[in-house]
Coordinates of C-alpha atoms in Angstrom, one line a residue:
X1 CA 14.5 -35.2 -4.7
X2 CA 14.1 -31.4 -4.6
X3 CA 16.6 -29.5 -2.5
X4 CA 14.1 -26.7 -1.9
X5 CA 13.8 -25.5 1.7
X6 CA 11.7 -22.9 3.5
X7 CA 14.8 -20.7 3.6
X8 CA 14.7 -20.6 -0.2
X9 CA 11.1 -19.3 0.1
X10 CA 12.4 -16.6 2.5
X11 CA 15.1 -15.7 0.1
X12 CA 12.6 -15.1 -2.7
X13 CA 9.8 -13.4 -0.8
X14 CA 11.9 -11.8 1.9
X15 CA 9.3 -11.9 4.7
X16 CA 11.8 -11.2 7.4
X17 CA 13.3 -8.2 5.6
X18 CA 10.0 -6.3 5.0
X19 CA 7.9 -7.9 7.7
X20 CA 9.4 -6.3 10.8
X21 CA 9.3 -9.6 12.6
X22 CA 5.5 -10.1 12.1
X23 CA 5.7 -12.7 9.2
X24 CA 7.6 -15.9 8.7
X25 CA 7.5 -19.2 6.9
X26 CA 6.4 -22.2 9.0
X27 CA 8.0 -25.6 8.7
X28 CA 4.7 -26.8 7.1
X29 CA 5.1 -24.3 4.3
X30 CA 2.3 -22.1 5.6
X31 CA 2.8 -18.4 6.2
X32 CA 2.7 -17.5 9.9
X33 CA 1.8 -14.2 11.6
X34 CA 3.4 -13.2 14.9
X35 CA 1.3 -10.2 15.8
X36 CA 2.9 -9.2 19.1
X37 CA 6.5 -8.1 18.6
X38 CA 7.3 -9.0 22.2
X39 CA 5.8 -12.5 22.0
X40 CA 7.5 -14.0 18.9
X41 CA 6.5 -17.6 19.9
X42 CA 2.8 -16.6 19.5
X43 CA 2.2 -17.5 15.9
X44 CA -1.1 -17.5 13.9
X45 CA -1.4 -19.8 10.8
X46 CA -2.7 -17.5 8.0
X47 CA -4.3 -20.4 6.1
X48 CA -6.3 -21.3 9.2
X49 CA -7.8 -17.8 9.2
X50 CA -8.7 -18.2 5.5
X51 CA -10.2 -21.6 6.3
X52 CA -12.4 -20.1 9.1
X53 CA -13.4 -17.3 6.8
X54 CA -14.5 -19.8 4.2
X55 CA -16.5 -21.8 6.8
X56 CA -18.2 -18.6 7.9
X57 CA -19.2 -17.7 4.3
X58 CA -16.9 -14.7 4.0
X59 CA -16.2 -14.1 0.4
X60 CA -12.8 -13.2 -1.1
X61 CA -11.0 -11.0 -1.9
X62 CA -10.9 -9.7 1.6
X63 CA -8.8 -7.6 3.9
X64 CA -7.4 -9.2 7.0
X65 CA -6.6 -6.7 9.7
X66 CA -4.3 -7.7 12.7
X67 CA -5.1 -5.2 15.5
X68 CA -2.3 -6.6 17.6
X69 CA 0.2 -5.5 15.0
X70 CA -1.3 -2.0 15.0
X71 CA -0.9 -1.9 18.8
X72 CA 2.6 -3.2 18.6
X73 CA 3.7 -0.5 16.2
X74 CA 2.3 2.2 18.3
X75 CA 4.0 0.8 21.4
X76 CA 7.3 0.2 19.6
X77 CA 7.5 3.8 18.3
X78 CA 6.7 5.3 21.7
X79 CA 9.0 3.0 23.7
X80 CA 11.9 3.7 21.3
X81 CA 11.6 7.4 21.8
X82 CA 11.3 7.0 25.5
X83 CA 14.4 4.8 25.7
X84 CA 16.6 6.9 23.5
X85 CA 15.5 10.1 25.3
X86 CA 16.5 8.6 28.6
X87 CA 19.8 7.2 27.2
X88 CA 20.7 10.6 25.7
X89 CA 19.9 12.7 28.7
X90 CA 17.4 14.7 26.7
X91 CA 15.6 17.0 29.0
X92 CA 12.0 16.7 27.7
X93 CA 9.5 14.2 26.3
X94 CA 8.1 12.7 23.2
X95 CA 4.4 13.2 22.3
X96 CA 3.6 11.8 18.9
X97 CA 0.4 12.1 16.8
X98 CA -1.0 9.7 14.2
X99 CA -2.1 11.4 10.9
X100 CA -5.7 10.3 10.3
X101 CA -5.3 10.7 6.5
X102 CA -3.0 7.6 6.3
X103 CA -5.9 5.3 7.3
X104 CA -9.2 7.0 8.4
X105 CA -11.0 3.8 9.3
X106 CA -12.8 4.1 12.6
X107 CA -11.5 0.8 13.9
X108 CA -8.0 1.8 13.1
X109 CA -8.3 5.2 14.9
X110 CA -9.9 3.6 17.9
X111 CA -7.1 1.0 18.2
X112 CA -4.3 3.6 17.8
X113 CA -5.9 6.0 20.4
X114 CA -6.4 3.2 22.9
X115 CA -2.8 1.7 22.4
X116 CA -1.3 5.2 22.6
X117 CA -3.2 6.3 25.7
X118 CA -0.4 5.4 28.2
X119 CA 2.0 7.5 26.1
X120 CA -0.4 10.4 25.5
X121 CA -0.2 9.7 21.8
X122 CA -2.6 12.0 19.8
X123 CA -4.0 12.5 16.4
X124 CA -3.3 14.8 13.4
X125 CA -6.1 16.1 11.2
X126 CA -5.8 17.7 7.8
X127 CA -9.4 18.5 7.0
X128 CA -12.7 19.5 8.7
X129 CA -14.0 15.9 8.6
X130 CA -10.8 14.5 10.1
X131 CA -10.9 17.2 12.8
X132 CA -14.4 16.2 13.7
X133 CA -13.2 12.6 14.0
X134 CA -10.3 13.7 16.2
X135 CA -12.5 15.8 18.5
X136 CA -14.8 12.7 19.0
X137 CA -12.1 10.1 19.5
X138 CA -9.0 11.8 20.9
X139 CA -10.4 12.2 24.4
X140 CA -7.1 12.1 26.3
X141 CA -6.7 15.7 27.5
X142 CA -2.9 15.4 27.8
X143 CA -2.4 14.3 24.2
X144 CA -2.1 16.7 21.2
X145 CA -4.4 17.2 18.3
X146 CA -2.4 18.8 15.5
X147 CA -4.3 20.6 12.7
X148 CA -2.6 20.8 9.4
X149 CA -3.9 21.7 5.9
X150 CA -5.5 24.8 4.6
X151 CA -8.2 26.2 6.8
X152 CA -11.4 28.2 6.3
X153 CA -13.4 29.8 9.1
X154 CA -15.5 26.7 9.8
X155 CA -12.3 24.7 10.3
X156 CA -10.9 27.3 12.6
X157 CA -14.2 27.4 14.6
X158 CA -14.0 23.7 15.1
X159 CA -10.5 24.0 16.3
X160 CA -11.6 26.6 18.9
X161 CA -14.4 24.3 19.9
X162 CA -11.7 21.8 20.7
X163 CA -10.0 24.3 23.0
X164 CA -13.3 25.0 24.7
X165 CA -13.5 21.3 25.3
X166 CA -10.1 21.6 27.1
X167 CA -8.2 19.7 24.4
X168 CA -4.6 20.5 23.4
X169 CA -5.7 21.4 19.9
X170 CA -2.8 23.1 18.0
X171 CA -3.7 25.1 14.9
X172 CA -0.6 24.9 12.5
X173 CA -0.5 28.0 10.3
X174 CA 0.2 27.0 6.7
X175 CA -0.5 30.4 5.1
X176 CA -0.2 33.9 6.6
X177 CA -3.8 34.8 5.9
X178 CA -4.9 31.9 8.2
X179 CA -3.3 33.6 11.1
X180 CA -5.2 36.8 10.6
X181 CA -8.5 34.9 10.5
X182 CA -7.6 32.8 13.5
X183 CA -6.8 36.0 15.5
X184 CA -10.1 37.6 14.5
X185 CA -12.2 34.5 15.4
X186 CA -10.4 34.0 18.6
X187 CA -11.2 37.5 19.8
X188 CA -14.8 37.2 18.6
X189 CA -15.4 33.9 20.4
X190 CA -13.1 34.8 23.3
X191 CA -11.3 31.4 23.0
X192 CA -7.5 31.3 23.2
X193 CA -6.0 28.9 20.6
X194 CA -2.7 27.1 20.7
X195 CA -0.7 28.2 17.6
X196 CA 1.8 26.4 15.6
X197 CA 3.9 27.8 12.7
X198 CA 4.9 25.6 9.8
X199 CA 8.2 26.5 8.3
X200 CA 9.0 26.1 4.6
X201 CA 12.3 24.3 4.8
X202 CA 15.3 25.1 2.7
X203 CA 16.6 21.5 2.8
X204 CA 15.3 19.3 0.1
X205 CA 14.3 15.7 0.7
X206 CA 14.9 12.8 -1.7
X207 CA 12.6 10.4 -3.5
X208 CA 9.0 10.5 -4.8
X209 CA 7.9 13.2 -2.3
X210 CA 10.9 15.6 -2.6
X211 CA 8.5 18.3 -3.8
X212 CA 7.1 18.4 -0.3
X213 CA 10.2 20.4 0.8
X214 CA 12.2 23.3 -0.4
X215 CA 11.2 26.8 -1.4
X216 CA 8.5 25.5 -3.9
X217 CA 6.8 23.4 -1.2
X218 CA 3.0 23.6 -1.2
X219 CA 2.6 24.3 2.5
X220 CA 4.4 26.5 5.1
X221 CA 5.7 29.9 5.8
X222 CA 9.0 31.3 4.6
X223 CA 11.4 32.7 7.2
X224 CA 10.3 36.2 6.4
X225 CA 6.6 35.2 6.8
X226 CA 7.4 33.5 10.2
X227 CA 9.0 36.7 11.5
X228 CA 6.1 38.8 10.3
X229 CA 3.8 36.3 12.0
X230 CA 5.8 36.7 15.3
X231 CA 5.4 40.5 15.0
X232 CA 1.7 40.3 14.4
X233 CA 1.2 37.9 17.3
X234 CA 3.2 40.2 19.5
X235 CA 1.1 43.2 18.5
X236 CA -2.1 41.2 19.2
X237 CA -0.7 40.1 22.6
X238 CA -0.9 36.4 21.5
X239 CA 2.7 35.5 21.3
X240 CA 2.5 33.6 24.5
X241 CA 0.2 30.9 22.9
X242 CA 2.7 30.3 20.0
X243 CA 3.9 26.9 21.2
X244 CA 4.8 24.7 18.2
X245 CA 7.2 24.8 15.3
X246 CA 6.3 22.4 12.5
X247 CA 8.0 21.1 9.4
X248 CA 7.5 18.2 7.0
X249 CA 9.8 17.3 4.1
X250 CA 7.9 14.4 2.6
X251 CA 6.4 10.9 3.0
X252 CA 8.5 7.7 2.8
X253 CA 11.9 9.3 3.5
X254 CA 14.2 6.7 2.1
X255 CA 17.6 8.3 3.0
X256 CA 18.4 9.1 6.7
X257 CA 20.5 12.0 5.5
X258 CA 17.3 13.9 4.7
X259 CA 16.2 13.5 8.3
X260 CA 19.5 14.6 9.7
X261 CA 19.6 17.7 7.5
X262 CA 16.0 18.7 8.2
X263 CA 16.4 18.2 12.0
X264 CA 19.5 20.4 12.0
X265 CA 17.8 23.2 10.1
X266 CA 14.5 23.1 12.1
X267 CA 16.2 22.9 15.5
X268 CA 18.3 26.0 14.6
X269 CA 15.2 27.9 13.6
X270 CA 13.5 26.8 16.8
X271 CA 16.5 28.0 18.8
X272 CA 16.7 31.4 17.1
X273 CA 12.9 32.0 17.6
X274 CA 13.2 31.0 21.2
X275 CA 16.0 33.5 21.7
X276 CA 13.8 36.2 20.2
X277 CA 11.2 35.6 22.9
X278 CA 8.8 33.1 21.1
X279 CA 7.9 30.6 23.9
X280 CA 8.0 27.5 21.7
X281 CA 7.4 24.2 23.6
X282 CA 7.2 21.7 20.7
X283 CA 9.1 20.8 17.6
X284 CA 7.0 18.8 15.2
X285 CA 9.2 17.0 12.7
X286 CA 6.3 15.8 10.7
X287 CA 5.9 12.4 9.0
X288 CA 8.2 10.5 6.7
X289 CA 9.3 7.5 8.7
X290 CA 9.6 5.1 5.9
X291 CA 8.6 1.4 5.3
X292 CA 11.0 -1.0 3.7
X293 CA 8.5 -2.4 1.2
X294 CA 11.1 -4.3 -0.9
X295 CA 13.4 -5.4 1.9
X296 CA 16.5 -4.0 0.2
X297 CA 17.4 -1.6 3.1
X298 CA 18.4 0.9 0.5
X299 CA 17.5 4.4 -0.8
X300 CA 15.2 2.8 -3.4
X301 CA 11.8 4.6 -3.5
X302 CA 10.2 1.5 -1.9
X303 CA 12.8 1.1 0.9
X304 CA 14.8 2.9 3.6
X305 CA 18.5 2.8 4.6
X306 CA 17.9 3.2 8.4
X307 CA 16.3 1.5 11.3
X308 CA 13.7 2.9 13.8
X309 CA 16.5 3.3 16.4
X310 CA 18.6 5.3 14.0
X311 CA 15.7 7.5 13.0
X312 CA 14.8 8.3 16.6
X313 CA 18.4 8.8 17.6
X314 CA 19.1 11.2 14.8
X315 CA 16.0 13.3 15.8
X316 CA 16.7 13.3 19.6
X317 CA 20.5 13.8 19.5
X318 CA 20.2 16.3 16.6
X319 CA 17.8 18.6 18.5
X320 CA 19.6 18.1 21.7
X321 CA 23.0 19.2 20.3
X322 CA 21.6 22.3 18.6
X323 CA 19.6 23.4 21.7
X324 CA 22.6 23.0 23.9
X325 CA 24.9 24.9 21.6
X326 CA 22.3 27.7 21.4
X327 CA 21.5 27.5 25.1
X328 CA 17.8 27.1 24.8
X329 CA 15.4 24.6 26.5
X330 CA 14.9 21.2 24.9
X331 CA 11.5 21.1 23.3
X332 CA 8.9 18.3 23.4
X333 CA 9.4 16.2 20.3
X334 CA 6.4 15.5 18.1
X335 CA 6.3 13.2 15.0
X336 CA 3.4 12.5 12.6
X337 CA 4.3 8.9 11.6
X338 CA 1.4 7.2 9.9
X339 CA 2.8 4.8 7.3
X340 CA 5.1 3.2 9.8
X341 CA 2.2 2.7 12.3
X342 CA -0.4 1.2 10.0
X343 CA 1.2 -0.4 7.0
X344 CA 2.0 -3.8 8.5
X345 CA -1.3 -4.5 10.2
X346 CA -3.4 -5.0 7.1
X347 CA -3.1 -7.3 4.0
X348 CA -5.3 -8.2 1.1
X349 CA -6.0 -11.9 0.4
X350 CA -7.0 -12.7 -3.2
X351 CA -7.6 -16.1 -4.9
X352 CA -5.9 -16.8 -8.2
X353 CA -8.7 -17.9 -10.6
X354 CA -6.8 -18.7 -13.7
X355 CA -3.6 -18.5 -15.7
X356 CA -3.1 -16.6 -18.9
X357 CA -0.2 -18.1 -20.8
X358 CA 1.8 -16.2 -23.4
X359 CA 3.2 -19.4 -24.9
X360 CA 0.4 -20.2 -27.2
X361 CA -1.6 -23.4 -26.9
X362 CA -1.4 -27.0 -28.1
X363 CA -1.9 -27.1 -31.9
X364 CA -1.3 -29.7 -34.5
X365 CA 1.8 -28.6 -36.4
X366 CA 2.3 -31.7 -38.5
X367 CA 3.8 -31.3 -42.0
X368 CA 1.5 -31.0 -45.0
X369 CA 2.7 -31.4 -48.6
X370 CA 1.7 -27.9 -49.7
X371 CA 2.5 -25.9 -46.6
X372 CA 3.9 -22.4 -46.9
X373 CA 7.7 -22.0 -46.9
X374 CA 7.6 -20.0 -43.7
X375 CA 6.0 -22.9 -41.8
X376 CA 8.7 -25.2 -43.2
X377 CA 11.5 -22.8 -42.3
X378 CA 10.5 -22.4 -38.6
X379 CA 10.0 -26.2 -38.3
X380 CA 13.5 -26.5 -39.7
X381 CA 14.8 -24.1 -37.0
X382 CA 13.4 -26.4 -34.3
X383 CA 15.3 -29.3 -35.8
X384 CA 18.4 -27.2 -36.2
X385 CA 18.5 -26.0 -32.6
X386 CA 21.0 -28.0 -30.6
X387 CA 20.7 -28.0 -26.9
X388 CA 24.5 -28.6 -26.5
X389 CA 25.8 -26.1 -29.0
X390 CA 25.9 -22.3 -29.1
X391 CA 23.7 -21.7 -32.1
X392 CA 20.7 -20.6 -29.9
X393 CA 21.3 -16.9 -30.8
X394 CA 21.3 -17.5 -34.5
X395 CA 18.2 -19.6 -34.3
X396 CA 16.4 -17.0 -32.1
X397 CA 17.2 -14.2 -34.6
X398 CA 15.9 -16.3 -37.5
X399 CA 12.7 -17.2 -35.6
X400 CA 11.9 -13.6 -34.8
X401 CA 12.3 -12.7 -38.4
X402 CA 10.1 -15.6 -39.6
X403 CA 7.4 -14.6 -37.1
X404 CA 7.4 -11.0 -38.3
X405 CA 7.3 -12.2 -42.0
X406 CA 4.3 -14.4 -41.1
X407 CA 2.3 -11.6 -39.6
X408 CA 3.0 -9.4 -42.7
X409 CA 2.1 -12.3 -45.0
X410 CA -1.2 -12.9 -43.2
X411 CA -2.1 -9.2 -43.5
X412 CA -1.5 -9.5 -47.3
X413 CA -3.7 -12.6 -47.5
X414 CA -0.8 -14.9 -48.3
X415 CA -1.0 -17.1 -45.2
X416 CA -4.0 -18.9 -43.9
X417 CA -5.1 -18.9 -40.2
X418 CA -4.0 -22.5 -40.0
X419 CA -0.5 -21.6 -41.1
X420 CA -0.3 -18.6 -38.8
X421 CA -1.3 -20.9 -35.9
X422 CA 1.4 -23.4 -36.8
X423 CA 4.1 -20.7 -37.0
X424 CA 3.0 -19.2 -33.6
X425 CA 3.0 -22.7 -32.0
X426 CA 6.5 -23.6 -33.3
X427 CA 7.8 -20.2 -32.4
X428 CA 6.8 -20.5 -28.7
X429 CA 8.2 -24.1 -28.7
X430 CA 11.6 -22.6 -29.9
X431 CA 11.6 -19.9 -27.2
X432 CA 10.9 -22.5 -24.5
X433 CA 13.9 -24.5 -25.6
X434 CA 16.1 -21.5 -25.9
X435 CA 15.2 -20.3 -22.4
X436 CA 16.2 -23.7 -21.0
X437 CA 19.6 -23.5 -22.8
X438 CA 20.1 -19.9 -21.4
X439 CA 19.7 -21.2 -17.8
X440 CA 23.0 -23.1 -18.3
X441 CA 24.9 -20.1 -19.5
X442 CA 27.3 -18.0 -17.5
X443 CA 26.6 -15.0 -19.7
X444 CA 23.2 -14.4 -21.3
X445 CA 22.8 -11.9 -24.2
X446 CA 20.3 -9.1 -23.5
X447 CA 17.7 -10.1 -26.1
X448 CA 17.8 -13.7 -24.8
X449 CA 17.1 -12.4 -21.3
X450 CA 13.9 -11.0 -22.7
X451 CA 12.6 -14.5 -23.6
X452 CA 11.8 -15.2 -19.9
X453 CA 9.6 -12.1 -19.9
X454 CA 7.9 -13.2 -23.1
X455 CA 7.3 -16.7 -21.7
X456 CA 6.0 -15.5 -18.3
X457 CA 2.4 -16.2 -17.4
X458 CA -0.2 -13.9 -16.0
X459 CA -2.1 -15.1 -13.0
X460 CA -5.7 -13.8 -13.0
X461 CA -6.6 -12.7 -9.5
X462 CA -9.9 -11.8 -8.0
X463 CA -9.4 -8.2 -7.0
X464 CA -9.1 -4.7 -8.3
X465 CA -5.8 -2.9 -8.4
X466 CA -7.5 0.4 -8.4
X467 CA -9.5 -0.4 -5.3
X468 CA -7.0 -2.4 -3.2
X469 CA -3.4 -1.4 -4.4
X470 CA -3.9 2.0 -5.8
X471 CA -0.3 3.1 -5.2
X472 CA 1.1 0.2 -7.2
X473 CA -0.8 1.6 -10.2
X474 CA -0.5 5.3 -9.5
X475 CA 3.1 5.7 -8.3
X476 CA 4.7 2.4 -9.1
X477 CA 4.8 1.5 -5.4
X478 CA 6.2 -2.0 -4.8
X479 CA 4.1 -4.0 -2.4
X480 CA 5.3 -7.4 -1.0
X481 CA 3.3 -10.2 -2.6
X482 CA 3.6 -13.9 -1.7
X483 CA 1.6 -17.2 -1.7
X484 CA 0.0 -18.1 1.7
X485 CA 0.7 -21.9 1.3
X486 CA 3.1 -24.3 -0.4
X487 CA 6.1 -22.3 0.6
X488 CA 7.9 -25.6 1.2
X489 CA 7.5 -26.3 -2.6
X490 CA 9.6 -24.6 -5.3
X491 CA 7.7 -22.0 -7.3
X492 CA 8.6 -22.5 -10.9
X493 CA 6.1 -20.4 -12.8
X494 CA 7.3 -16.8 -13.5
X495 CA 4.2 -14.6 -13.3
X496 CA 2.8 -11.1 -13.2
X497 CA -0.7 -10.5 -11.8
X498 CA -3.7 -9.2 -13.6
X499 CA -7.0 -8.2 -11.9
X500 CA -10.6 -8.6 -12.9
X501 CA -11.2 -5.0 -14.1
X502 CA -11.7 -4.3 -17.8
X503 CA -8.6 -2.2 -17.9
X504 CA -5.2 -3.0 -19.3
X505 CA -3.7 -1.0 -16.4
X506 CA -5.3 -3.5 -14.0
X507 CA -2.1 -5.4 -13.4
X508 CA 0.9 -5.7 -11.0
X509 CA 4.2 -6.2 -12.8
X510 CA 6.7 -4.8 -10.3
X511 CA 7.8 -7.1 -7.5
X512 CA 10.6 -7.5 -5.0
X513 CA 13.7 -8.6 -6.8
X514 CA 17.2 -9.5 -5.7
X515 CA 20.6 -7.8 -5.3
X516 CA 21.1 -7.8 -9.1
X517 CA 17.6 -6.7 -10.0
X518 CA 16.0 -4.9 -7.0
X519 CA 12.6 -4.5 -8.9
X520 CA 11.6 -7.6 -10.9
X521 CA 8.9 -7.8 -13.6
X522 CA 7.7 -11.2 -12.5
X523 CA 7.3 -13.2 -9.3
X524 CA 7.9 -16.9 -9.0
X525 CA 4.6 -18.7 -8.1
X526 CA 3.4 -22.3 -8.0
X527 CA 1.5 -24.2 -10.7
X528 CA -2.2 -24.0 -10.1
X529 CA -4.0 -27.2 -9.1
X530 CA -7.5 -28.0 -10.2
X531 CA -8.7 -29.3 -6.8
X532 CA -7.0 -26.7 -4.6
X533 CA -7.5 -23.0 -4.0
X534 CA -4.3 -20.8 -4.4
X535 CA -4.4 -17.7 -2.3
X536 CA -1.9 -14.8 -2.5
X537 CA -1.3 -12.1 0.1
X538 CA -0.6 -8.5 -0.8
X539 CA 1.0 -7.1 2.3
X540 CA 1.8 -3.7 3.8
X541 CA -1.6 -2.3 2.6
X542 CA -2.6 -0.7 5.9
X543 CA -1.2 2.7 4.9
X544 CA -3.2 4.6 2.2
X545 CA -4.2 1.5 0.2
X546 CA -7.1 0.9 2.6
X547 CA -8.6 4.3 2.0
X548 CA -7.4 5.5 -1.4
X549 CA -9.1 3.0 -3.7
X550 CA -11.6 4.1 -6.3
X551 CA -14.7 2.6 -7.8
X552 CA -13.3 1.6 -11.2
X553 CA -15.7 -0.9 -12.8
X554 CA -17.9 -0.4 -9.7
X555 CA -15.8 -2.8 -7.7
X556 CA -16.3 -1.6 -4.2
X557 CA -14.7 -2.0 -0.8
X558 CA -13.6 -5.5 0.2
X559 CA -14.9 -7.7 3.0
X560 CA -12.7 -7.5 6.0
X561 CA -12.1 -9.4 9.1
X562 CA -10.4 -8.1 12.3
X563 CA -8.1 -10.6 14.0
X564 CA -7.0 -10.7 17.6
X565 CA -4.5 -13.1 19.0
X566 CA -5.7 -15.2 21.9
X567 CA -3.2 -17.7 23.5
X568 CA -5.9 -19.8 25.1
X569 CA -7.6 -20.5 21.8
X570 CA -6.4 -23.7 20.0
X571 CA -5.8 -21.6 16.9
X572 CA -4.2 -18.7 18.8
X573 CA -6.7 -16.2 17.3
X574 CA -10.3 -15.3 17.0
X575 CA -12.2 -13.2 14.5
X576 CA -13.4 -10.2 16.5
X577 CA -15.4 -8.5 13.8
X578 CA -16.5 -8.9 10.2
X579 CA -17.1 -5.8 8.1
X580 CA -19.0 -6.5 5.0
X581 CA -17.7 -5.1 1.7
X582 CA -19.7 -3.2 -0.8
X583 CA -22.7 -4.7 -2.5
X584 CA -23.7 -3.9 -6.0
X585 CA -26.6 -1.8 -4.7
X586 CA -24.2 0.3 -2.5
X587 CA -21.8 1.1 -5.3
X588 CA -24.6 1.9 -7.7
X589 CA -26.1 4.2 -5.2
X590 CA -22.8 6.0 -4.8
X591 CA -22.9 6.7 -8.5
X592 CA -26.5 8.1 -8.2
X593 CA -28.4 5.0 -9.4
X594 CA -31.6 4.1 -7.6
X595 CA -31.5 0.3 -7.2
X596 CA -35.3 0.1 -6.4
X597 CA -36.1 1.9 -9.6
X598 CA -33.6 -0.3 -11.5
X599 CA -35.3 -3.4 -10.2
X600 CA -38.7 -2.0 -11.2
X601 CA -37.4 -1.3 -14.7
X602 CA -36.1 -4.8 -15.1
X603 CA -39.3 -6.3 -13.7
X604 CA -41.3 -4.3 -16.2
X605 CA -39.3 -5.6 -19.1
X606 CA -39.5 -9.2 -17.9
X607 CA -43.3 -8.8 -17.4
X608 CA -43.5 -7.6 -21.0
X609 CA -41.7 -10.7 -22.3
X610 CA -44.1 -12.9 -20.2
X611 CA -47.1 -11.3 -21.8
X612 CA -45.6 -12.0 -25.2
X613 CA -45.1 -15.6 -24.2
X614 CA -41.4 -15.5 -24.5
X615 CA -40.8 -16.2 -20.8
X616 CA -42.9 -18.5 -18.6
X617 CA -44.4 -16.7 -15.6
X618 CA -42.7 -19.0 -13.1
X619 CA -39.3 -18.4 -14.8
X620 CA -40.0 -14.7 -14.9
X621 CA -40.4 -14.6 -11.1
X622 CA -37.1 -16.5 -10.7
X623 CA -35.3 -14.0 -13.0
X624 CA -36.6 -11.0 -11.1
X625 CA -35.6 -12.6 -7.8
X626 CA -32.1 -13.3 -9.3
X627 CA -31.7 -9.7 -10.4
X628 CA -32.7 -8.4 -7.0
X629 CA -30.4 -10.9 -5.2
X630 CA -27.5 -9.7 -7.5
X631 CA -28.1 -6.1 -6.4
X632 CA -27.5 -7.2 -2.8
X633 CA -24.5 -9.4 -3.6
X634 CA -20.7 -8.8 -3.4
X635 CA -19.2 -7.0 -6.4
X636 CA -16.3 -9.4 -6.8
X637 CA -16.3 -12.8 -8.5
X638 CA -17.7 -15.7 -6.4

């Protein structure tokens, strides 16, 4: 009997380490979702959601969005700041904002604004379109709307419109010329803005986004420019509306030391400006609160070495200490945490539709009297390999050489296709045997370790990496991936994932590893069964992945369902909304095709074949209908 347990599944896939308490393995081997962090006993069976989606005719791949998780993350961030502010004796409040760029979906914005209403949690915009969304949806007059990014006159006019609507719209000056234009427009329209100054920090962050900080940072004002801005505002009698100091040192800050150093520098700049008469009310520490994607709790690019409590404490106590030493008032603290708010609430569900094996296929390798010597030699190696001896290294080296000689011989016309096929088949048989021997060894030579990679399978999955997991392709972001069912069975197939795009880059080959190998090239999965669907979940896709996907191969947006927990329901959930993914017609229209014209062109060609007698009229009608139905259908495989 197998000694496999659900704890073993946890050890491999590390749900508890990256899942923030929202995901766990059930005793039945199914993945469970606990969407309310304060109600851990309320658990939703993820396969039940998939089953209901199938019954409702919702095609996969699909996004499942847990709105209760979104609300829980907003609540958790705000409550943590409130608690630590009270514990520390900090003499002001926290007023966070959510950066729309992280996930601009309307349903996400609505949920965040509603969940954040009791805390006056606002929005951050970085473009004109995002500002338009913020003006429409951030209706809480006590919450902030922070405006970042480069700004033209139309952007600034929209900001002043927000002030006319009695909103706390803060224009953060990224470039000195923006300030001059804002002053000019403000006087023309006779609308007083709220001004923020973004400082270009001297401290450098660490990780992928280190270039967001330091003197070469894209955004922000140098100390000299900030002092010039203060002089200009003073001369224009607008210094009294300069209320916010802003900095941002990068997304996904993996090392808490970066946060500590940045807070120390920014709070000192705030204090010195306040002492010079600048009536600052807010310090905006920007984004950067990281997600532990790989569960390693380290400074790896896909992790973080701190907790939410430590992050908040370092900000609150750091600002407090500096302000008290400099004898200036404690400012209102603002953060722009987006990744930490949205990542957990969304996952992509894809079905594995086939296995691509690298170990060749079954082929008759029986001995023929006149076979080539290379075929005989590799057959002899199979006979020579002893499972109980240490000759595996010698056999492996000889096998590699024979395979190379066989490829060269075939190119020279010396070997037939049949002989090449026999050599390949015998070669893979050897590698399988050598891998089994290596599993018993205390020390495995480096080239023998590579055999496992050579033997691993590729699971063909019905999705597009470029649409649904763009960061895994573009910046090697590790996203947690795991089966939804059979977690009470041992997964014994080492796999990487390939998508259905016609692109060799359409793959995922970086997975959560272990202490010895934090990033693994393969993931253990279960053997596929002919009579049973095998679904995988790609998790933590709620930040950026939802909105950054492209149209590669004209695979459009995924179907998505919005899930709410409901304790009185027998399944503890209900599907609140279904948002249909892109049809072929929609993605073609995006690329400037006219689907009606396309249908007419195809009909014209079929009619021509009917007149020539090559297609029967009744069949022609069916073919035209099929083409038009395909235009209206989902872009992914059925």
